[in-house]
XYZ file of N, CA and C in Angstrom:
585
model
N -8.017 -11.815 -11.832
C -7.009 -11.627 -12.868
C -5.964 -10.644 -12.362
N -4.483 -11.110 -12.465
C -3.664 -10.295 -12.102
C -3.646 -8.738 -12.801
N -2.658 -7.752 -12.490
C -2.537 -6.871 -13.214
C -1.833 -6.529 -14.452
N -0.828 -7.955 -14.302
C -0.172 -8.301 -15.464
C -0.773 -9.084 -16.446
N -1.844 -9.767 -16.029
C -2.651 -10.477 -17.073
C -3.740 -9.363 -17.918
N -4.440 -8.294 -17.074
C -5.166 -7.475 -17.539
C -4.388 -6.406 -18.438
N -2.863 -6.446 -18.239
C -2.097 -5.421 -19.323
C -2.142 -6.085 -20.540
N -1.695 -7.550 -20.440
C -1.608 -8.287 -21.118
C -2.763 -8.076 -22.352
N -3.823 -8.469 -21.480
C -4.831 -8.534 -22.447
C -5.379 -6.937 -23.411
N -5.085 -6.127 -22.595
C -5.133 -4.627 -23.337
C -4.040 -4.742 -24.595
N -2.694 -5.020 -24.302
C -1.629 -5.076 -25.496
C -2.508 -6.223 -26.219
N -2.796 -7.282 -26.165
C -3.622 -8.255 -27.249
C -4.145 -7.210 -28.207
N -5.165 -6.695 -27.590
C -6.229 -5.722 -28.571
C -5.501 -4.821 -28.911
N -4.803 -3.825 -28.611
C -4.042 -2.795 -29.222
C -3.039 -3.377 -30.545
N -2.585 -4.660 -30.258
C -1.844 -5.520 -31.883
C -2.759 -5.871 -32.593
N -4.494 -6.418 -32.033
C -4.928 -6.864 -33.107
C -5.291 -5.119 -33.511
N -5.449 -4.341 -33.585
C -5.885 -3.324 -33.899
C -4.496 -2.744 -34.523
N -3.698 -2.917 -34.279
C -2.164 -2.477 -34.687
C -1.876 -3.143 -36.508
N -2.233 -4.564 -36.397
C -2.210 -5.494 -37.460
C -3.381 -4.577 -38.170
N -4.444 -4.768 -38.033
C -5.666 -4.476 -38.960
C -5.284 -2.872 -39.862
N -4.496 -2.039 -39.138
C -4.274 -0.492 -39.793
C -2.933 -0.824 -40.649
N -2.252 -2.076 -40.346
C -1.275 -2.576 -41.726
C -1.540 -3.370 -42.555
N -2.906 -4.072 -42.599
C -3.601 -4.256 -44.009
C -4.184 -3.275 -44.878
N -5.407 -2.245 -43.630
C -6.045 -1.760 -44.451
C -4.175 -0.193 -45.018
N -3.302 -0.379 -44.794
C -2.282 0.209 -45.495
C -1.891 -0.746 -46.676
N -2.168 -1.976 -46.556
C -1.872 -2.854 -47.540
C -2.841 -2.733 -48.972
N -4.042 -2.484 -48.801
C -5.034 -1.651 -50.162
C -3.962 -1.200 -51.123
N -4.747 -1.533 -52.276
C -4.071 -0.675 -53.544
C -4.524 0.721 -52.713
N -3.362 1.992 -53.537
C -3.840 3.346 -53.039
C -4.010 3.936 -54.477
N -4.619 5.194 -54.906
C -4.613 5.813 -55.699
C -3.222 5.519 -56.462
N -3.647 5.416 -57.541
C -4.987 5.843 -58.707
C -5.810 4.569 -58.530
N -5.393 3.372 -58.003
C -6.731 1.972 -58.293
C -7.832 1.924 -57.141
N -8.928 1.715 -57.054
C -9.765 1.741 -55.969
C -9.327 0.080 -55.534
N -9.631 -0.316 -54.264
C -9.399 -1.546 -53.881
C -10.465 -2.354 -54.313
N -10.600 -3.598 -53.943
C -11.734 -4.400 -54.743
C -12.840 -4.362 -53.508
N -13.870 -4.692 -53.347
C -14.854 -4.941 -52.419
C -14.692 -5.797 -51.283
N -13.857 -6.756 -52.181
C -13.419 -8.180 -51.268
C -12.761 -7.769 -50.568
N -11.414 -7.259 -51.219
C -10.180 -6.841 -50.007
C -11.070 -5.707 -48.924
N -11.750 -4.544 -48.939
C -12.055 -3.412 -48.445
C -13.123 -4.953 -47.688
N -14.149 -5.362 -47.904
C -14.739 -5.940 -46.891
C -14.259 -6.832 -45.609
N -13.330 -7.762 -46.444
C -12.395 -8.188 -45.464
C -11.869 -7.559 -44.490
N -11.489 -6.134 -44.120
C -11.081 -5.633 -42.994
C -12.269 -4.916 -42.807
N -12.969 -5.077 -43.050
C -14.447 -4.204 -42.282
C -14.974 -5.622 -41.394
N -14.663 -6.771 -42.073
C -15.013 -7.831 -41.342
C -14.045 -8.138 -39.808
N -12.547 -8.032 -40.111
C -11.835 -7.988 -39.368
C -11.955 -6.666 -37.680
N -12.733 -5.346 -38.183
C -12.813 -4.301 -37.266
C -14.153 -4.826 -36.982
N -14.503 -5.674 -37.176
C -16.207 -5.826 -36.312
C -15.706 -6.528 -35.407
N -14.864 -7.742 -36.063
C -14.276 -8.674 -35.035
C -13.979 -8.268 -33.832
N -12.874 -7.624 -33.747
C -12.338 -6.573 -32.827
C -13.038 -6.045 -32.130
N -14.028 -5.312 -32.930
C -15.178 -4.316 -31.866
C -15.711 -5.452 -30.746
N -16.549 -6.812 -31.404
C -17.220 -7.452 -30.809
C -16.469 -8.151 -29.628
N -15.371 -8.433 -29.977
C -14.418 -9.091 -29.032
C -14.668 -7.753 -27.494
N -13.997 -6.779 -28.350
C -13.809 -6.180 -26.995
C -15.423 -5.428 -25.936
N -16.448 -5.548 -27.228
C -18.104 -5.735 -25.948
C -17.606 -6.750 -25.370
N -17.353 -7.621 -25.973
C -17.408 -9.258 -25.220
C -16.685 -8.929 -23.764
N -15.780 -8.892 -23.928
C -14.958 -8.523 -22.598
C -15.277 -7.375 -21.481
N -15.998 -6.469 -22.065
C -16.311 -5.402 -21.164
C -17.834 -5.933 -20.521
N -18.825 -7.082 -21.413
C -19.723 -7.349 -20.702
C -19.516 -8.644 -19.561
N -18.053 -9.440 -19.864
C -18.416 -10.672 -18.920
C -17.360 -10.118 -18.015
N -16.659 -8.958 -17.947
C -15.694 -8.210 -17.098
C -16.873 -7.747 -15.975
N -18.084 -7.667 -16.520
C -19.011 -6.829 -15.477
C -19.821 -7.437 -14.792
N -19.766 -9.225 -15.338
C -20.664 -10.054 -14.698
C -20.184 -10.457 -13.155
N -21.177 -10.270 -12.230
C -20.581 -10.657 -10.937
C -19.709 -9.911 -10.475
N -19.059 -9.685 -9.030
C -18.563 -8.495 -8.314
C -16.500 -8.957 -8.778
N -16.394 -7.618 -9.235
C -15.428 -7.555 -9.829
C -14.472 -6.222 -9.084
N -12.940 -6.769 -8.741
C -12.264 -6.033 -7.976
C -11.874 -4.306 -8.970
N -11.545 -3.600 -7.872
C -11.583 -2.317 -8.690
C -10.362 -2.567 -9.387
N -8.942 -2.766 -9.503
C -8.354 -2.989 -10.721
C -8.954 -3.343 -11.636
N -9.570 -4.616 -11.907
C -10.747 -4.822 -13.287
C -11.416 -4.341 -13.613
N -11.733 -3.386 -12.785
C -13.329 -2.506 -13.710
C -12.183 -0.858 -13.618
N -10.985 -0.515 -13.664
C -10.101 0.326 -14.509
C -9.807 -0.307 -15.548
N -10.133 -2.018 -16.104
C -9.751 -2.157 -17.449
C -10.796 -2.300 -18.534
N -12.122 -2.017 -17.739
C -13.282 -2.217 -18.326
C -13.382 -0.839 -18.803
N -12.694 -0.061 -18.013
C -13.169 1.640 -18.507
C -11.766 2.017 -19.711
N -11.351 1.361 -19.466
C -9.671 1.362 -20.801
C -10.750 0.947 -22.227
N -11.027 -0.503 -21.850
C -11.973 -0.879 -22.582
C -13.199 -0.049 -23.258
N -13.974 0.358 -22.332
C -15.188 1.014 -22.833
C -14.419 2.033 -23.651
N -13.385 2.963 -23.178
C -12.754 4.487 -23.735
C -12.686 3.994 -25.149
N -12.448 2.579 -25.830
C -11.930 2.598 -27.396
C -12.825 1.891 -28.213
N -14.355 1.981 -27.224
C -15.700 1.710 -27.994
C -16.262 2.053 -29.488
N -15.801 4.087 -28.464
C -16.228 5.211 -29.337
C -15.183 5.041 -30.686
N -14.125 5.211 -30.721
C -13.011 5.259 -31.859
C -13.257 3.615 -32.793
N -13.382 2.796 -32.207
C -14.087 1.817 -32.823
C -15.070 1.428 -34.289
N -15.794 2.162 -33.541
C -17.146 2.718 -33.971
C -17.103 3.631 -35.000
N -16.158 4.847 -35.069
C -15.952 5.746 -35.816
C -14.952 5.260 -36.864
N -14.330 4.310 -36.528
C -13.258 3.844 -37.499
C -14.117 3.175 -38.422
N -15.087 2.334 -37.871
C -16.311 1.626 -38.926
C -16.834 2.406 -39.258
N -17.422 3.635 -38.962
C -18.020 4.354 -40.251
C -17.417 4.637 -41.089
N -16.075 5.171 -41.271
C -15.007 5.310 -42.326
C -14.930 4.038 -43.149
N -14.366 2.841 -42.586
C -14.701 2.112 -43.630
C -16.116 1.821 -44.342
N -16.933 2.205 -43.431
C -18.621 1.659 -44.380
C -18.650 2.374 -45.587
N -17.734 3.573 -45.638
C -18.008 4.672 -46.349
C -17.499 4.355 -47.328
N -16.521 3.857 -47.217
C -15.176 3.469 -48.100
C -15.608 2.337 -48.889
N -16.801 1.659 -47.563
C -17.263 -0.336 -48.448
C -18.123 0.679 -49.711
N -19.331 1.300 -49.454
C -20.224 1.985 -50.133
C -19.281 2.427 -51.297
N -18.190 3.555 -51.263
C -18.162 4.099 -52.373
C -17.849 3.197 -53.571
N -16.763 1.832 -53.097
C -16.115 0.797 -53.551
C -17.539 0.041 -54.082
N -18.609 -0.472 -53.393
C -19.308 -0.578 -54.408
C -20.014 -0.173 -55.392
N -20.607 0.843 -54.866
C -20.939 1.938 -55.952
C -19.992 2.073 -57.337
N -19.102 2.215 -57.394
C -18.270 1.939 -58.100
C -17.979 1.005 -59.049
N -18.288 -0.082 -58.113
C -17.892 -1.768 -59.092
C -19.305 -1.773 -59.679
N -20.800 -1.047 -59.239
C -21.776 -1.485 -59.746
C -21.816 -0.880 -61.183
N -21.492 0.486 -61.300
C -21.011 1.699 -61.948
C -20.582 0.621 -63.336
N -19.048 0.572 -62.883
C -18.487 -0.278 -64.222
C -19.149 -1.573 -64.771
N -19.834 -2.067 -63.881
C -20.510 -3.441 -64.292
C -21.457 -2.870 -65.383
N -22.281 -1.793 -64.792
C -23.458 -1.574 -65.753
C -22.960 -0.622 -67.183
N -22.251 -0.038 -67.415
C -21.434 0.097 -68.180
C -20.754 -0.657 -69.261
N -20.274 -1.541 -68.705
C -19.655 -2.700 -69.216
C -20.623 -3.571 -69.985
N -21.803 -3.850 -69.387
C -23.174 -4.560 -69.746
C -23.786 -3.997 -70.849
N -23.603 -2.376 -70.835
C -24.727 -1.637 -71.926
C -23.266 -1.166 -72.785
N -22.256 -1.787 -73.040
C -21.690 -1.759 -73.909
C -21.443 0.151 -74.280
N -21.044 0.764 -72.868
C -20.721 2.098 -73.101
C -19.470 1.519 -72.461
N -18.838 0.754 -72.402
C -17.381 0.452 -72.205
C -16.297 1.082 -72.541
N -15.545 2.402 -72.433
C -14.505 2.992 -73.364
C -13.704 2.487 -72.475
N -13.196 1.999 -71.759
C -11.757 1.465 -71.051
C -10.752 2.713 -70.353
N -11.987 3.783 -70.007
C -11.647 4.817 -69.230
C -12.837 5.000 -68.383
N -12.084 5.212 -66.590
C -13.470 5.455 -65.449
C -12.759 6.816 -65.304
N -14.014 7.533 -64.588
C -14.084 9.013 -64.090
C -13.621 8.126 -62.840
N -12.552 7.930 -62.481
C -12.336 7.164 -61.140
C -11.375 8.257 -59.791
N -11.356 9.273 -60.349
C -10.735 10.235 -59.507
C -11.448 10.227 -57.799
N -12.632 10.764 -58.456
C -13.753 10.914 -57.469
C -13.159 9.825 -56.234
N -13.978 8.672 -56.826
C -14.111 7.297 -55.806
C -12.712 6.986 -54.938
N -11.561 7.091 -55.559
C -10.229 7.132 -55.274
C -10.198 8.288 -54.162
N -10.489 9.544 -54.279
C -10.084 10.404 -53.482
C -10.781 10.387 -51.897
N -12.341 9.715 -52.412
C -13.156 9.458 -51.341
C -12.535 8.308 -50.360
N -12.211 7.251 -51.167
C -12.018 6.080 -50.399
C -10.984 6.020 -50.160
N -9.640 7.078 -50.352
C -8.463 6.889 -49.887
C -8.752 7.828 -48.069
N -9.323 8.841 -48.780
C -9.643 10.043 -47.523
C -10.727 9.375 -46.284
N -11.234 8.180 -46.230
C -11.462 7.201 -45.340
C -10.846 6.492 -44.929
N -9.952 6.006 -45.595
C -9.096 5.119 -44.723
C -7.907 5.929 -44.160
N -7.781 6.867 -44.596
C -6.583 7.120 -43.963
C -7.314 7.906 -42.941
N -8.808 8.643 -42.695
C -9.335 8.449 -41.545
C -9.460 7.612 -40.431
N -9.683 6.493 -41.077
C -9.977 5.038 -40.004
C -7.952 5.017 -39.505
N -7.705 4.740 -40.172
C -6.183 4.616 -40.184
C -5.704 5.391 -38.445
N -6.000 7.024 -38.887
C -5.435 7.937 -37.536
C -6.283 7.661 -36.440
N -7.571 7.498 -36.928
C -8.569 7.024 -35.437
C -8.073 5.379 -34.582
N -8.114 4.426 -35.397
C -7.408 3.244 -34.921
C -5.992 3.219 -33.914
N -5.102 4.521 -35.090
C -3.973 5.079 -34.301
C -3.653 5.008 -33.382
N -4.728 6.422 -32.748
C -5.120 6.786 -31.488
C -5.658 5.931 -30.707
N -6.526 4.998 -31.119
C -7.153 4.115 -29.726
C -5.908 2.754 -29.557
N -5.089 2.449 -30.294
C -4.010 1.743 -30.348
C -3.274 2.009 -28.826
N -2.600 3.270 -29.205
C -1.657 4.255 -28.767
C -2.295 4.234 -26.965
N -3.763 4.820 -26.763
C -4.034 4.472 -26.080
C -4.220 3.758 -25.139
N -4.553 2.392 -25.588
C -4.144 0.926 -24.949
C -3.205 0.669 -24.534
N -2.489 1.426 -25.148
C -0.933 0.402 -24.722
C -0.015 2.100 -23.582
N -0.745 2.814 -23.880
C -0.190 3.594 -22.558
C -1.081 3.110 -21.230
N -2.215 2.913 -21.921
C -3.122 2.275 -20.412
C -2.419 0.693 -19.804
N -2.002 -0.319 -21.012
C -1.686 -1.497 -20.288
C -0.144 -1.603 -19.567
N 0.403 -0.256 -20.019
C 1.872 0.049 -19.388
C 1.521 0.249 -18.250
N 0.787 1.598 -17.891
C 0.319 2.279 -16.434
C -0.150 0.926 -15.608
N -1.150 -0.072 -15.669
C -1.613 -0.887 -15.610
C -0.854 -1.708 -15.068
N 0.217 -2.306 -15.601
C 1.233 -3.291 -15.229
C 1.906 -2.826 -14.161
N 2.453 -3.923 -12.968
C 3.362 -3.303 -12.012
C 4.621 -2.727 -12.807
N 5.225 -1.845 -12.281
C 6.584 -1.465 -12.588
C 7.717 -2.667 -12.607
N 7.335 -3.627 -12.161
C 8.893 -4.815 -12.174
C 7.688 -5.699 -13.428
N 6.516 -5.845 -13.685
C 6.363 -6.535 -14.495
C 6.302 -6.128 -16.524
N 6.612 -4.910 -16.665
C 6.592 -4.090 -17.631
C 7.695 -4.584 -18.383
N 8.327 -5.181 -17.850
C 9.489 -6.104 -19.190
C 9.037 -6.573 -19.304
N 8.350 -7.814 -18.494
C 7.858 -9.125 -19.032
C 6.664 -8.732 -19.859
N 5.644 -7.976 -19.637
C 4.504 -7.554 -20.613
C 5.003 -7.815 -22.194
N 6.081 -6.311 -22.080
C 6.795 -6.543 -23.336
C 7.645 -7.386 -24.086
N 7.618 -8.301 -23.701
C 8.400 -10.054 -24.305
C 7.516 -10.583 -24.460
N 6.613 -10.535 -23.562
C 5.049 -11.239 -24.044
C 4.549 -11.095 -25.166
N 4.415 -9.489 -25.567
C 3.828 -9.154 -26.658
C 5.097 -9.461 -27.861
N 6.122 -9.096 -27.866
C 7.393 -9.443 -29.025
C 7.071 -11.195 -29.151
N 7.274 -12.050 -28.085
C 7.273 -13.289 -28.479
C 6.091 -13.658 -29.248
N 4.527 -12.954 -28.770
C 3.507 -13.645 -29.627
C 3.086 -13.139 -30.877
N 4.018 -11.859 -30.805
C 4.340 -11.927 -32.736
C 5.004 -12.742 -33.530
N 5.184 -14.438 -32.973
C 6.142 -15.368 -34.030
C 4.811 -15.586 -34.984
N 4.753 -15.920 -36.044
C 4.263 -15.926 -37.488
C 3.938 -17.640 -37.596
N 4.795 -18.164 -36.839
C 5.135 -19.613 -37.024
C 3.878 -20.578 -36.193
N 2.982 -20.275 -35.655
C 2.129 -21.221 -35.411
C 0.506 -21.566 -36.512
N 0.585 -20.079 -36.886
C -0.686 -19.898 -37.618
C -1.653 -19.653 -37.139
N -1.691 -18.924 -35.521
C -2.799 -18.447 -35.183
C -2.468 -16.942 -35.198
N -3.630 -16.140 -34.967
C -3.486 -14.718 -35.135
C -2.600 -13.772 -33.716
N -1.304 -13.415 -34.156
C -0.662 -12.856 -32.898
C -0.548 -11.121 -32.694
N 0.070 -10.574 -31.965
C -0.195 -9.485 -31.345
C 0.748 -9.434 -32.277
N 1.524 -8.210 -33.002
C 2.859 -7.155 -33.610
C 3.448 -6.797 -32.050
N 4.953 -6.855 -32.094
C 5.420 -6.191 -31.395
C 5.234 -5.053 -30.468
N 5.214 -4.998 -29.595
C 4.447 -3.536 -28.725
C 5.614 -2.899 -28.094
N 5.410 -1.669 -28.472
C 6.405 -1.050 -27.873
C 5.759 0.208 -27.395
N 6.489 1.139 -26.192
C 6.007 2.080 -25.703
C 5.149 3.257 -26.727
N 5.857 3.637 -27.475
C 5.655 4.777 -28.426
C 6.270 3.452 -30.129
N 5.192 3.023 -30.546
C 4.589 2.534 -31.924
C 5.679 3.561 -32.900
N 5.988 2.588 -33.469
C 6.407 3.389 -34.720
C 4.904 3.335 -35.751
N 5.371 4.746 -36.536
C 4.532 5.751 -37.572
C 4.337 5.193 -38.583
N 3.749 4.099 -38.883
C 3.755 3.957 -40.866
C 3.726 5.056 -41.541
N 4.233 4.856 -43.003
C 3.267 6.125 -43.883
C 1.865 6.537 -43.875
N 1.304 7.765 -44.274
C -0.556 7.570 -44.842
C -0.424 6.657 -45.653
N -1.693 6.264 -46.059
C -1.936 5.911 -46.960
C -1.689 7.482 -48.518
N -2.294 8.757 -48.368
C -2.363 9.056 -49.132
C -0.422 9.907 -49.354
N 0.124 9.755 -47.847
C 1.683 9.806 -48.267
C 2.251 8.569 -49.307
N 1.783 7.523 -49.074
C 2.247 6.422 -49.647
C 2.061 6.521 -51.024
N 1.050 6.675 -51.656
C 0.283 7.260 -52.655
C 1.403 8.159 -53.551
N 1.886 9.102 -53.146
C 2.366 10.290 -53.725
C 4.079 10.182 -54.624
């Protein structure tokens, strides 16, 4: 694999990981907790991701592999850890969200229904996770894409970046990379957004 194909494939994962921190910004924010569905759905989406990128770091290792490739296996391995930590934030976030929906269900059932939740709590918890997962994703984003710059020859670093702009068209219906650019622009927090 060239060195432009292995940048390539680092910017892939850094958009799908780029996309996933502008849904989970897409959540209702305080005062509403999100629903289970929506909050599971991107817990489903960051496994994806995670698993994709074992995937690649284990068949990157099968059979004798030139040392450029195993510097993208270690790019790779570096955004294991942040991965990982970004899923505990959301597990935290799936948990409180259900806890929550079980909360009002049983409530609702035993007819102590007043059409007011102590919902501060759950809100403050599950906003203060994602906008955890949010800065950790950030960072391993940010990462990638300084590694698949370094990575790329110096005459091929335009083309990387047209690569990644073009396979953000919307228009085929498969899942594409967001625009990549050196230094990412900043969304809001979530709990700036909020305010």
């Amino acid at each position: 694999m060239t060195s432009i194909s292995q940048a390539l494939a680092l910017y892939d994962v850094a958009s799908q990981i780029e996309r996933l921190r502008l849904q989970l910004r897409a959540l209702p924010s305080a005062p509403t907790v999100p629903s289970l569905t929506e909050l599971s759905s991107q817990v489903h989406t960051l496994a994806g991701i995670t698993t994709t990128v074992s995937e690649e770091i284990n068949r990157r290792l099968s059979g004798h592999r030139p040392v450029e490739e195993l510097r993208t296996v270690e790019r790779y391995s570096d955004i294991l850890a942040p991965l990982g930590e970004a899923m505990t934030e959301l597990g935290r976030a799936q948990a409180e969200v259900a806890f929550f929906e079980v909360n009002t269900e049983v409530m609702q059932s035993n007819s102590m229904w007043n059409g007011i939740h102590p919902i501060q709590q759950p809100c403050e918890i599950v906003t203060g996770c994602l906008d955890a997962a949010d800065e950790i994703l950030g960072a391993a984003t940010s990462e990638l894409q300084a590694a698949a710059t370094k990575l790329a020859p110096p005459q091929a670093r335009g083309q990387a970046n047209v690569h990644a702009r073009s396979s953000a068209d919307p228009g085929s219906g498969q899942p594409h990379p967001t625009p990549v650019t050196s230094t990412p622009p900043t969304a809001p927090s979530r709990a700036a957004k909020g305010r």
